[in-house]
């Protein structure tokens, strides 16, 4: 590869789910009507309400006391100058609470996704680690609270992904579940809304590995045929496009039969 090719290979294009798919000039996918973005906008208020409930519960935890308002580093043995040098994006739970209460579209101040909310919460803990070391009271409090947060967020994510804008019952909160239900939730939660979507292009026969036009094309991980992969990706938007190649004995046999028929003609 030339230097130019390498530069283009690692260039991020944000105007497309897959530049590789674009280069194929796939005719099949022209018929796909992708309404995922519109659906996400409709369900977002319900999802943020559940996030707000979780945040409120976290703010009531004893270890959250130092993070309810902007941290005052002097109270924890660090000068404001040193703190500002290490923390470029200060954040606290009170600020997050204000953002989550801001209607979407209000001067771009509110959260546009649950992932953005989660990122801000994690930044609270990350900022503490940048300044204070284990053994110091604020660092230990942040570590314990982060452990609580990770456990609760892991439970909530599949519930968020199960929510539908047209069904108010899908967004049931997990705050008031009893102990028995809580024991079973971690096991059952991976099954929540794990149905395979329909907005994708099927694989054509048993194509060659280099013939990606005939692979299955997915604009969402929700349409992939692997249920474990679908469940693992619930709540994450890291993957914008998936090429799928299914290799099975039946497909291989079918391809061999087709090749034999062509040779016999």
PDB file of C-alpha atoms in Angstrom:
ATOM      1  CA  UNK A   1       0.000   0.000   0.000  1.00  0.00           C
ATOM      2  CA  UNK A   2       1.159   3.504  -0.761  1.00  0.00           C
ATOM      3  CA  UNK A   3       1.293   6.217   1.892  1.00  0.00           C
ATOM      4  CA  UNK A   4      -1.875   7.710   0.408  1.00  0.00           C
ATOM      5  CA  UNK A   5      -3.666   4.354   0.566  1.00  0.00           C
ATOM      6  CA  UNK A   6      -2.671   3.908   4.205  1.00  0.00           C
ATOM      7  CA  UNK A   7      -3.851   7.398   5.056  1.00  0.00           C
ATOM      8  CA  UNK A   8      -7.221   6.765   3.426  1.00  0.00           C
ATOM      9  CA  UNK A   9      -7.485   3.371   5.144  1.00  0.00           C
ATOM     10  CA  UNK A  10      -7.346   4.926   8.601  1.00  0.00           C
ATOM     11  CA  UNK A  11      -9.388   8.021   7.783  1.00  0.00           C
ATOM     12  CA  UNK A  12     -12.605   8.203   9.792  1.00  0.00           C
ATOM     13  CA  UNK A  13     -15.673   9.032   7.728  1.00  0.00           C
ATOM     14  CA  UNK A  14     -18.600  10.007   9.913  1.00  0.00           C
ATOM     15  CA  UNK A  15     -21.085  10.455   7.057  1.00  0.00           C
ATOM     16  CA  UNK A  16     -21.501   6.743   6.396  1.00  0.00           C
ATOM     17  CA  UNK A  17     -21.975   3.549   8.433  1.00  0.00           C
ATOM     18  CA  UNK A  18     -19.384   1.760   6.262  1.00  0.00           C
ATOM     19  CA  UNK A  19     -17.046   3.204   3.665  1.00  0.00           C
ATOM     20  CA  UNK A  20     -16.132  -0.360   2.646  1.00  0.00           C
ATOM     21  CA  UNK A  21     -19.774  -1.018   1.830  1.00  0.00           C
ATOM     22  CA  UNK A  22     -19.952   2.262  -0.085  1.00  0.00           C
ATOM     23  CA  UNK A  23     -17.048   1.207  -2.302  1.00  0.00           C
ATOM     24  CA  UNK A  24     -18.948  -1.966  -3.255  1.00  0.00           C
ATOM     25  CA  UNK A  25     -21.761   0.179  -4.701  1.00  0.00           C
ATOM     26  CA  UNK A  26     -24.209  -2.392  -3.438  1.00  0.00           C
ATOM     27  CA  UNK A  27     -27.495  -2.364  -5.343  1.00  0.00           C
ATOM     28  CA  UNK A  28     -29.246  -4.634  -2.859  1.00  0.00           C
ATOM     29  CA  UNK A  29     -29.036  -2.194   0.032  1.00  0.00           C
ATOM     30  CA  UNK A  30     -30.662   0.645  -1.884  1.00  0.00           C
ATOM     31  CA  UNK A  31     -34.040  -0.766  -0.828  1.00  0.00           C
ATOM     32  CA  UNK A  32     -33.265  -0.630   2.892  1.00  0.00           C
ATOM     33  CA  UNK A  33     -35.330   1.967   4.734  1.00  0.00           C
ATOM     34  CA  UNK A  34     -33.329   2.628   7.870  1.00  0.00           C
ATOM     35  CA  UNK A  35     -35.584   4.242  10.486  1.00  0.00           C
ATOM     36  CA  UNK A  36     -33.382   3.355  13.482  1.00  0.00           C
ATOM     37  CA  UNK A  37     -32.382   6.957  14.090  1.00  0.00           C
ATOM     38  CA  UNK A  38     -35.980   8.169  14.228  1.00  0.00           C
ATOM     39  CA  UNK A  39     -36.952   5.347  16.581  1.00  0.00           C
ATOM     40  CA  UNK A  40     -33.993   6.182  18.838  1.00  0.00           C
ATOM     41  CA  UNK A  41     -35.160   9.791  19.099  1.00  0.00           C
ATOM     42  CA  UNK A  42     -38.670   8.709  20.061  1.00  0.00           C
ATOM     43  CA  UNK A  43     -37.595   6.304  22.803  1.00  0.00           C
ATOM     44  CA  UNK A  44     -34.775   8.466  24.202  1.00  0.00           C
ATOM     45  CA  UNK A  45     -36.910  10.382  26.767  1.00  0.00           C
ATOM     46  CA  UNK A  46     -38.048   7.097  28.303  1.00  0.00           C
ATOM     47  CA  UNK A  47     -34.485   5.786  28.405  1.00  0.00           C
ATOM     48  CA  UNK A  48     -33.176   8.973  30.002  1.00  0.00           C
ATOM     49  CA  UNK A  49     -35.904   8.776  32.639  1.00  0.00           C
ATOM     50  CA  UNK A  50     -34.583   5.353  33.639  1.00  0.00           C
ATOM     51  CA  UNK A  51     -31.043   6.749  33.669  1.00  0.00           C
ATOM     52  CA  UNK A  52     -32.210   9.588  35.900  1.00  0.00           C
ATOM     53  CA  UNK A  53     -33.705   7.080  38.348  1.00  0.00           C
ATOM     54  CA  UNK A  54     -30.388   5.238  38.501  1.00  0.00           C
ATOM     55  CA  UNK A  55     -28.470   8.483  38.964  1.00  0.00           C
ATOM     56  CA  UNK A  56     -30.781   9.532  41.803  1.00  0.00           C
ATOM     57  CA  UNK A  57     -30.172   6.229  43.565  1.00  0.00           C
ATOM     58  CA  UNK A  58     -26.426   6.591  43.122  1.00  0.00           C
ATOM     59  CA  UNK A  59     -26.480  10.119  44.505  1.00  0.00           C
ATOM     60  CA  UNK A  60     -28.032   8.743  47.701  1.00  0.00           C
ATOM     61  CA  UNK A  61     -25.096   6.399  48.270  1.00  0.00           C
ATOM     62  CA  UNK A  62     -22.806   7.439  51.129  1.00  0.00           C
ATOM     63  CA  UNK A  63     -19.726   7.348  48.883  1.00  0.00           C
ATOM     64  CA  UNK A  64     -21.330   9.838  46.478  1.00  0.00           C
ATOM     65  CA  UNK A  65     -21.117  12.767  48.895  1.00  0.00           C
ATOM     66  CA  UNK A  66     -17.909  14.206  47.390  1.00  0.00           C
ATOM     67  CA  UNK A  67     -19.259  14.098  43.838  1.00  0.00           C
ATOM     68  CA  UNK A  68     -22.707  15.694  44.158  1.00  0.00           C
ATOM     69  CA  UNK A  69     -21.329  19.127  43.293  1.00  0.00           C
ATOM     70  CA  UNK A  70     -18.117  20.274  41.592  1.00  0.00           C
ATOM     71  CA  UNK A  71     -15.166  18.857  43.524  1.00  0.00           C
ATOM     72  CA  UNK A  72     -13.279  21.289  45.738  1.00  0.00           C
ATOM     73  CA  UNK A  73      -9.741  19.900  45.498  1.00  0.00           C
ATOM     74  CA  UNK A  74      -8.458  21.945  48.452  1.00  0.00           C
ATOM     75  CA  UNK A  75     -10.748  19.962  50.736  1.00  0.00           C
ATOM     76  CA  UNK A  76      -8.906  16.820  49.658  1.00  0.00           C
ATOM     77  CA  UNK A  77      -5.318  18.040  49.900  1.00  0.00           C
ATOM     78  CA  UNK A  78      -4.824  19.233  46.308  1.00  0.00           C
ATOM     79  CA  UNK A  79      -4.511  22.794  45.033  1.00  0.00           C
ATOM     80  CA  UNK A  80      -6.919  24.084  42.406  1.00  0.00           C
ATOM     81  CA  UNK A  81      -3.976  24.767  40.111  1.00  0.00           C
ATOM     82  CA  UNK A  82      -2.761  21.174  40.218  1.00  0.00           C
ATOM     83  CA  UNK A  83      -6.293  19.878  39.824  1.00  0.00           C
ATOM     84  CA  UNK A  84      -6.956  22.016  36.755  1.00  0.00           C
ATOM     85  CA  UNK A  85      -3.733  20.827  35.152  1.00  0.00           C
ATOM     86  CA  UNK A  86      -4.770  17.190  35.423  1.00  0.00           C
ATOM     87  CA  UNK A  87      -8.516  17.451  34.882  1.00  0.00           C
ATOM     88  CA  UNK A  88      -9.500  19.020  31.570  1.00  0.00           C
ATOM     89  CA  UNK A  89     -13.198  18.113  31.718  1.00  0.00           C
ATOM     90  CA  UNK A  90     -14.506  18.387  35.279  1.00  0.00           C
ATOM     91  CA  UNK A  91     -17.910  16.847  35.886  1.00  0.00           C
ATOM     92  CA  UNK A  92     -20.088  15.962  38.868  1.00  0.00           C
ATOM     93  CA  UNK A  93     -23.387  14.243  39.487  1.00  0.00           C
ATOM     94  CA  UNK A  94     -25.258  17.495  39.980  1.00  0.00           C
ATOM     95  CA  UNK A  95     -24.178  18.707  36.553  1.00  0.00           C
ATOM     96  CA  UNK A  96     -25.142  15.370  35.029  1.00  0.00           C
ATOM     97  CA  UNK A  97     -28.543  15.625  36.740  1.00  0.00           C
ATOM     98  CA  UNK A  98     -29.101  19.054  35.196  1.00  0.00           C
ATOM     99  CA  UNK A  99     -28.121  17.802  31.738  1.00  0.00           C
ATOM    100  CA  UNK A 100     -30.391  14.789  31.922  1.00  0.00           C
ATOM    101  CA  UNK A 101     -33.327  17.059  32.871  1.00  0.00           C
ATOM    102  CA  UNK A 102     -32.667  19.336  29.887  1.00  0.00           C
ATOM    103  CA  UNK A 103     -35.010  18.520  26.994  1.00  0.00           C
ATOM    104  CA  UNK A 104     -33.260  17.087  23.952  1.00  0.00           C
ATOM    105  CA  UNK A 105     -32.596  19.833  21.416  1.00  0.00           C
ATOM    106  CA  UNK A 106     -32.450  22.653  23.962  1.00  0.00           C
ATOM    107  CA  UNK A 107     -29.334  24.470  22.784  1.00  0.00           C
ATOM    108  CA  UNK A 108     -27.656  21.046  22.476  1.00  0.00           C
ATOM    109  CA  UNK A 109     -27.250  21.019  26.265  1.00  0.00           C
ATOM    110  CA  UNK A 110     -29.107  17.769  26.977  1.00  0.00           C
ATOM    111  CA  UNK A 111     -28.074  14.185  26.374  1.00  0.00           C
ATOM    112  CA  UNK A 112     -28.621  12.827  22.885  1.00  0.00           C
ATOM    113  CA  UNK A 113     -27.999   9.220  23.912  1.00  0.00           C
ATOM    114  CA  UNK A 114     -27.728   7.019  26.979  1.00  0.00           C
ATOM    115  CA  UNK A 115     -24.118   6.353  25.968  1.00  0.00           C
ATOM    116  CA  UNK A 116     -23.315  10.046  26.454  1.00  0.00           C
ATOM    117  CA  UNK A 117     -24.852   9.891  29.930  1.00  0.00           C
ATOM    118  CA  UNK A 118     -22.778   6.824  30.823  1.00  0.00           C
ATOM    119  CA  UNK A 119     -19.639   8.512  29.497  1.00  0.00           C
ATOM    120  CA  UNK A 120     -20.138  11.484  31.809  1.00  0.00           C
ATOM    121  CA  UNK A 121     -20.695   9.253  34.842  1.00  0.00           C
ATOM    122  CA  UNK A 122     -17.520   7.331  34.088  1.00  0.00           C
ATOM    123  CA  UNK A 123     -15.649  10.612  33.680  1.00  0.00           C
ATOM    124  CA  UNK A 124     -16.451  11.489  37.303  1.00  0.00           C
ATOM    125  CA  UNK A 125     -14.494   8.450  38.436  1.00  0.00           C
ATOM    126  CA  UNK A 126     -11.753   8.855  35.831  1.00  0.00           C
ATOM    127  CA  UNK A 127     -11.069  12.416  36.975  1.00  0.00           C
ATOM    128  CA  UNK A 128     -10.587  11.262  40.556  1.00  0.00           C
ATOM    129  CA  UNK A 129      -8.039   8.648  39.479  1.00  0.00           C
ATOM    130  CA  UNK A 130      -6.040  11.335  37.641  1.00  0.00           C
ATOM    131  CA  UNK A 131      -5.554  13.350  40.834  1.00  0.00           C
ATOM    132  CA  UNK A 132      -5.758  11.072  43.883  1.00  0.00           C
ATOM    133  CA  UNK A 133      -4.125   7.721  44.653  1.00  0.00           C
ATOM    134  CA  UNK A 134      -5.585   4.580  46.259  1.00  0.00           C
ATOM    135  CA  UNK A 135      -5.600   4.869  50.012  1.00  0.00           C
ATOM    136  CA  UNK A 136      -6.805   8.455  49.967  1.00  0.00           C
ATOM    137  CA  UNK A 137     -10.370   8.832  51.160  1.00  0.00           C
ATOM    138  CA  UNK A 138     -11.812  10.372  48.006  1.00  0.00           C
ATOM    139  CA  UNK A 139     -10.085   7.829  45.755  1.00  0.00           C
ATOM    140  CA  UNK A 140     -11.373   4.903  47.778  1.00  0.00           C
ATOM    141  CA  UNK A 141     -14.891   6.342  47.815  1.00  0.00           C
ATOM    142  CA  UNK A 142     -14.784   6.753  44.025  1.00  0.00           C
ATOM    143  CA  UNK A 143     -13.576   3.169  43.583  1.00  0.00           C
ATOM    144  CA  UNK A 144     -16.378   1.729  45.730  1.00  0.00           C
ATOM    145  CA  UNK A 145     -19.016   3.859  44.066  1.00  0.00           C
ATOM    146  CA  UNK A 146     -17.730   2.985  40.616  1.00  0.00           C
ATOM    147  CA  UNK A 147     -18.072  -0.704  41.463  1.00  0.00           C
ATOM    148  CA  UNK A 148     -21.703  -0.056  42.494  1.00  0.00           C
ATOM    149  CA  UNK A 149     -22.292   1.906  39.273  1.00  0.00           C
ATOM    150  CA  UNK A 150     -20.858  -0.781  36.991  1.00  0.00           C
ATOM    151  CA  UNK A 151     -23.062  -3.463  38.552  1.00  0.00           C
ATOM    152  CA  UNK A 152     -26.231  -1.372  38.296  1.00  0.00           C
ATOM    153  CA  UNK A 153     -25.497  -0.053  34.803  1.00  0.00           C
ATOM    154  CA  UNK A 154     -24.821  -3.582  33.540  1.00  0.00           C
ATOM    155  CA  UNK A 155     -28.294  -4.563  34.689  1.00  0.00           C
ATOM    156  CA  UNK A 156     -29.970  -1.480  33.270  1.00  0.00           C
ATOM    157  CA  UNK A 157     -28.481  -1.479  29.755  1.00  0.00           C
ATOM    158  CA  UNK A 158     -30.517  -4.435  28.399  1.00  0.00           C
ATOM    159  CA  UNK A 159     -33.646  -2.912  29.919  1.00  0.00           C
ATOM    160  CA  UNK A 160     -32.920   0.362  28.110  1.00  0.00           C
ATOM    161  CA  UNK A 161     -32.462  -1.499  24.856  1.00  0.00           C
ATOM    162  CA  UNK A 162     -35.789  -3.289  25.318  1.00  0.00           C
ATOM    163  CA  UNK A 163     -37.736  -0.051  25.491  1.00  0.00           C
ATOM    164  CA  UNK A 164     -40.051   0.866  22.628  1.00  0.00           C
ATOM    165  CA  UNK A 165     -41.574   4.269  22.071  1.00  0.00           C
ATOM    166  CA  UNK A 166     -45.027   2.846  21.389  1.00  0.00           C
ATOM    167  CA  UNK A 167     -45.103   0.569  24.441  1.00  0.00           C
ATOM    168  CA  UNK A 168     -44.894   2.199  27.845  1.00  0.00           C
ATOM    169  CA  UNK A 169     -44.693  -1.185  29.557  1.00  0.00           C
ATOM    170  CA  UNK A 170     -41.344  -2.053  27.975  1.00  0.00           C
ATOM    171  CA  UNK A 171     -39.485   0.458  30.054  1.00  0.00           C
ATOM    172  CA  UNK A 172     -40.150  -0.971  33.483  1.00  0.00           C
ATOM    173  CA  UNK A 173     -37.560   0.161  36.016  1.00  0.00           C
ATOM    174  CA  UNK A 174     -35.548  -2.341  38.019  1.00  0.00           C
ATOM    175  CA  UNK A 175     -35.433  -0.269  41.194  1.00  0.00           C
ATOM    176  CA  UNK A 176     -38.151  -2.086  43.104  1.00  0.00           C
ATOM    177  CA  UNK A 177     -37.461  -5.695  42.188  1.00  0.00           C
ATOM    178  CA  UNK A 178     -37.270  -8.096  45.112  1.00  0.00           C
ATOM    179  CA  UNK A 179     -34.197 -10.104  46.095  1.00  0.00           C
ATOM    180  CA  UNK A 180     -35.292 -13.255  44.270  1.00  0.00           C
ATOM    181  CA  UNK A 181     -35.901 -11.369  41.051  1.00  0.00           C
ATOM    182  CA  UNK A 182     -32.586  -9.580  41.422  1.00  0.00           C
ATOM    183  CA  UNK A 183     -30.767 -12.931  41.671  1.00  0.00           C
ATOM    184  CA  UNK A 184     -32.288 -14.072  38.401  1.00  0.00           C
ATOM    185  CA  UNK A 185     -32.112 -10.789  36.517  1.00  0.00           C
ATOM    186  CA  UNK A 186     -28.463 -11.046  35.510  1.00  0.00           C
ATOM    187  CA  UNK A 187     -29.148 -14.434  33.917  1.00  0.00           C
ATOM    188  CA  UNK A 188     -32.376 -13.475  32.208  1.00  0.00           C
ATOM    189  CA  UNK A 189     -31.496  -9.964  31.111  1.00  0.00           C
ATOM    190  CA  UNK A 190     -29.473 -11.123  28.093  1.00  0.00           C
ATOM    191  CA  UNK A 191     -32.679 -12.568  26.678  1.00  0.00           C
ATOM    192  CA  UNK A 192     -34.580  -9.271  26.857  1.00  0.00           C
ATOM    193  CA  UNK A 193     -35.588  -8.061  23.413  1.00  0.00           C
ATOM    194  CA  UNK A 194     -33.014 -10.248  21.711  1.00  0.00           C
ATOM    195  CA  UNK A 195     -35.185 -10.951  18.700  1.00  0.00           C
ATOM    196  CA  UNK A 196     -33.453 -10.650  15.362  1.00  0.00           C
ATOM    197  CA  UNK A 197     -34.398  -7.565  13.367  1.00  0.00           C
ATOM    198  CA  UNK A 198     -35.568  -7.680   9.754  1.00  0.00           C
ATOM    199  CA  UNK A 199     -33.829  -4.701   8.152  1.00  0.00           C
ATOM    200  CA  UNK A 200     -30.870  -6.422   6.490  1.00  0.00           C
ATOM    201  CA  UNK A 201     -29.770  -8.227   3.323  1.00  0.00           C
ATOM    202  CA  UNK A 202     -29.429 -12.010   3.410  1.00  0.00           C
ATOM    203  CA  UNK A 203     -26.293 -13.822   2.304  1.00  0.00           C
ATOM    204  CA  UNK A 204     -26.501 -15.084  -1.276  1.00  0.00           C
ATOM    205  CA  UNK A 205     -25.593 -18.758  -1.416  1.00  0.00           C
ATOM    206  CA  UNK A 206     -22.051 -19.704  -0.370  1.00  0.00           C
ATOM    207  CA  UNK A 207     -19.950 -16.828  -1.770  1.00  0.00           C
ATOM    208  CA  UNK A 208     -16.171 -16.588  -1.976  1.00  0.00           C
ATOM    209  CA  UNK A 209     -14.545 -14.751   0.899  1.00  0.00           C
ATOM    210  CA  UNK A 210     -13.554 -11.861  -1.387  1.00  0.00           C
ATOM    211  CA  UNK A 211     -17.077 -11.517  -2.803  1.00  0.00           C
ATOM    212  CA  UNK A 212     -18.435  -9.253  -0.075  1.00  0.00           C
ATOM    213  CA  UNK A 213     -21.324  -8.111  -2.270  1.00  0.00           C
ATOM    214  CA  UNK A 214     -22.920 -11.502  -1.648  1.00  0.00           C
ATOM    215  CA  UNK A 215     -22.300 -11.569   2.099  1.00  0.00           C
ATOM    216  CA  UNK A 216     -25.119 -10.559   4.423  1.00  0.00           C
ATOM    217  CA  UNK A 217     -25.231  -6.808   5.076  1.00  0.00           C
ATOM    218  CA  UNK A 218     -26.351  -5.395   8.426  1.00  0.00           C
ATOM    219  CA  UNK A 219     -26.842  -1.747   9.367  1.00  0.00           C
ATOM    220  CA  UNK A 220     -27.344  -2.798  12.978  1.00  0.00           C
ATOM    221  CA  UNK A 221     -25.985  -5.570  15.188  1.00  0.00           C
ATOM    222  CA  UNK A 222     -29.637  -6.309  16.044  1.00  0.00           C
ATOM    223  CA  UNK A 223     -30.033  -8.077  12.669  1.00  0.00           C
ATOM    224  CA  UNK A 224     -27.000 -10.377  12.890  1.00  0.00           C
ATOM    225  CA  UNK A 225     -27.858 -14.070  13.037  1.00  0.00           C
ATOM    226  CA  UNK A 226     -25.653 -14.784  16.070  1.00  0.00           C
ATOM    227  CA  UNK A 227     -27.857 -14.361  19.203  1.00  0.00           C
ATOM    228  CA  UNK A 228     -24.822 -14.188  21.515  1.00  0.00           C
ATOM    229  CA  UNK A 229     -23.335 -11.349  19.477  1.00  0.00           C
ATOM    230  CA  UNK A 230     -26.677  -9.527  19.406  1.00  0.00           C
ATOM    231  CA  UNK A 231     -27.032  -9.794  23.177  1.00  0.00           C
ATOM    232  CA  UNK A 232     -23.437  -8.696  23.780  1.00  0.00           C
ATOM    233  CA  UNK A 233     -23.879  -5.582  21.640  1.00  0.00           C
ATOM    234  CA  UNK A 234     -27.128  -4.397  23.235  1.00  0.00           C
ATOM    235  CA  UNK A 235     -26.638  -0.828  24.416  1.00  0.00           C
ATOM    236  CA  UNK A 236     -23.484  -0.189  22.433  1.00  0.00           C
ATOM    237  CA  UNK A 237     -23.130   1.842  19.248  1.00  0.00           C
ATOM    238  CA  UNK A 238     -19.479   0.992  18.543  1.00  0.00           C
ATOM    239  CA  UNK A 239     -20.410  -1.038  15.454  1.00  0.00           C
ATOM    240  CA  UNK A 240     -22.103   0.837  12.604  1.00  0.00           C
ATOM    241  CA  UNK A 241     -22.124  -1.890   9.956  1.00  0.00           C
ATOM    242  CA  UNK A 242     -21.576  -5.654   9.816  1.00  0.00           C
ATOM    243  CA  UNK A 243     -20.647  -7.926   6.918  1.00  0.00           C
ATOM    244  CA  UNK A 244     -21.672 -11.514   7.638  1.00  0.00           C
ATOM    245  CA  UNK A 245     -20.409 -14.721   6.041  1.00  0.00           C
ATOM    246  CA  UNK A 246     -22.076 -17.936   7.157  1.00  0.00           C
ATOM    247  CA  UNK A 247     -20.091 -21.094   6.363  1.00  0.00           C
ATOM    248  CA  UNK A 248     -22.026 -24.325   6.903  1.00  0.00           C
ATOM    249  CA  UNK A 249     -21.724 -27.830   5.530  1.00  0.00           C
ATOM    250  CA  UNK A 250     -25.092 -27.588   3.794  1.00  0.00           C
ATOM    251  CA  UNK A 251     -24.080 -24.381   2.005  1.00  0.00           C
ATOM    252  CA  UNK A 252     -20.753 -25.887   0.967  1.00  0.00           C
ATOM    253  CA  UNK A 253     -22.550 -28.940  -0.441  1.00  0.00           C
ATOM    254  CA  UNK A 254     -25.025 -26.694  -2.262  1.00  0.00           C
ATOM    255  CA  UNK A 255     -22.174 -24.743  -3.808  1.00  0.00           C
ATOM    256  CA  UNK A 256     -20.389 -27.914  -4.887  1.00  0.00           C
ATOM    257  CA  UNK A 257     -23.561 -29.165  -6.557  1.00  0.00           C
ATOM    258  CA  UNK A 258     -23.986 -25.859  -8.401  1.00  0.00           C
ATOM    259  CA  UNK A 259     -20.367 -25.961  -9.597  1.00  0.00           C
ATOM    260  CA  UNK A 260     -20.783 -29.567 -10.787  1.00  0.00           C
ATOM    261  CA  UNK A 261     -23.934 -28.611 -12.702  1.00  0.00           C
ATOM    262  CA  UNK A 262     -22.128 -25.732 -14.403  1.00  0.00           C
ATOM    263  CA  UNK A 263     -19.230 -27.979 -15.373  1.00  0.00           C
ATOM    264  CA  UNK A 264     -21.640 -30.567 -16.788  1.00  0.00           C
ATOM    265  CA  UNK A 265     -23.372 -28.006 -19.011  1.00  0.00           C
TER     266      UNK A 265
END
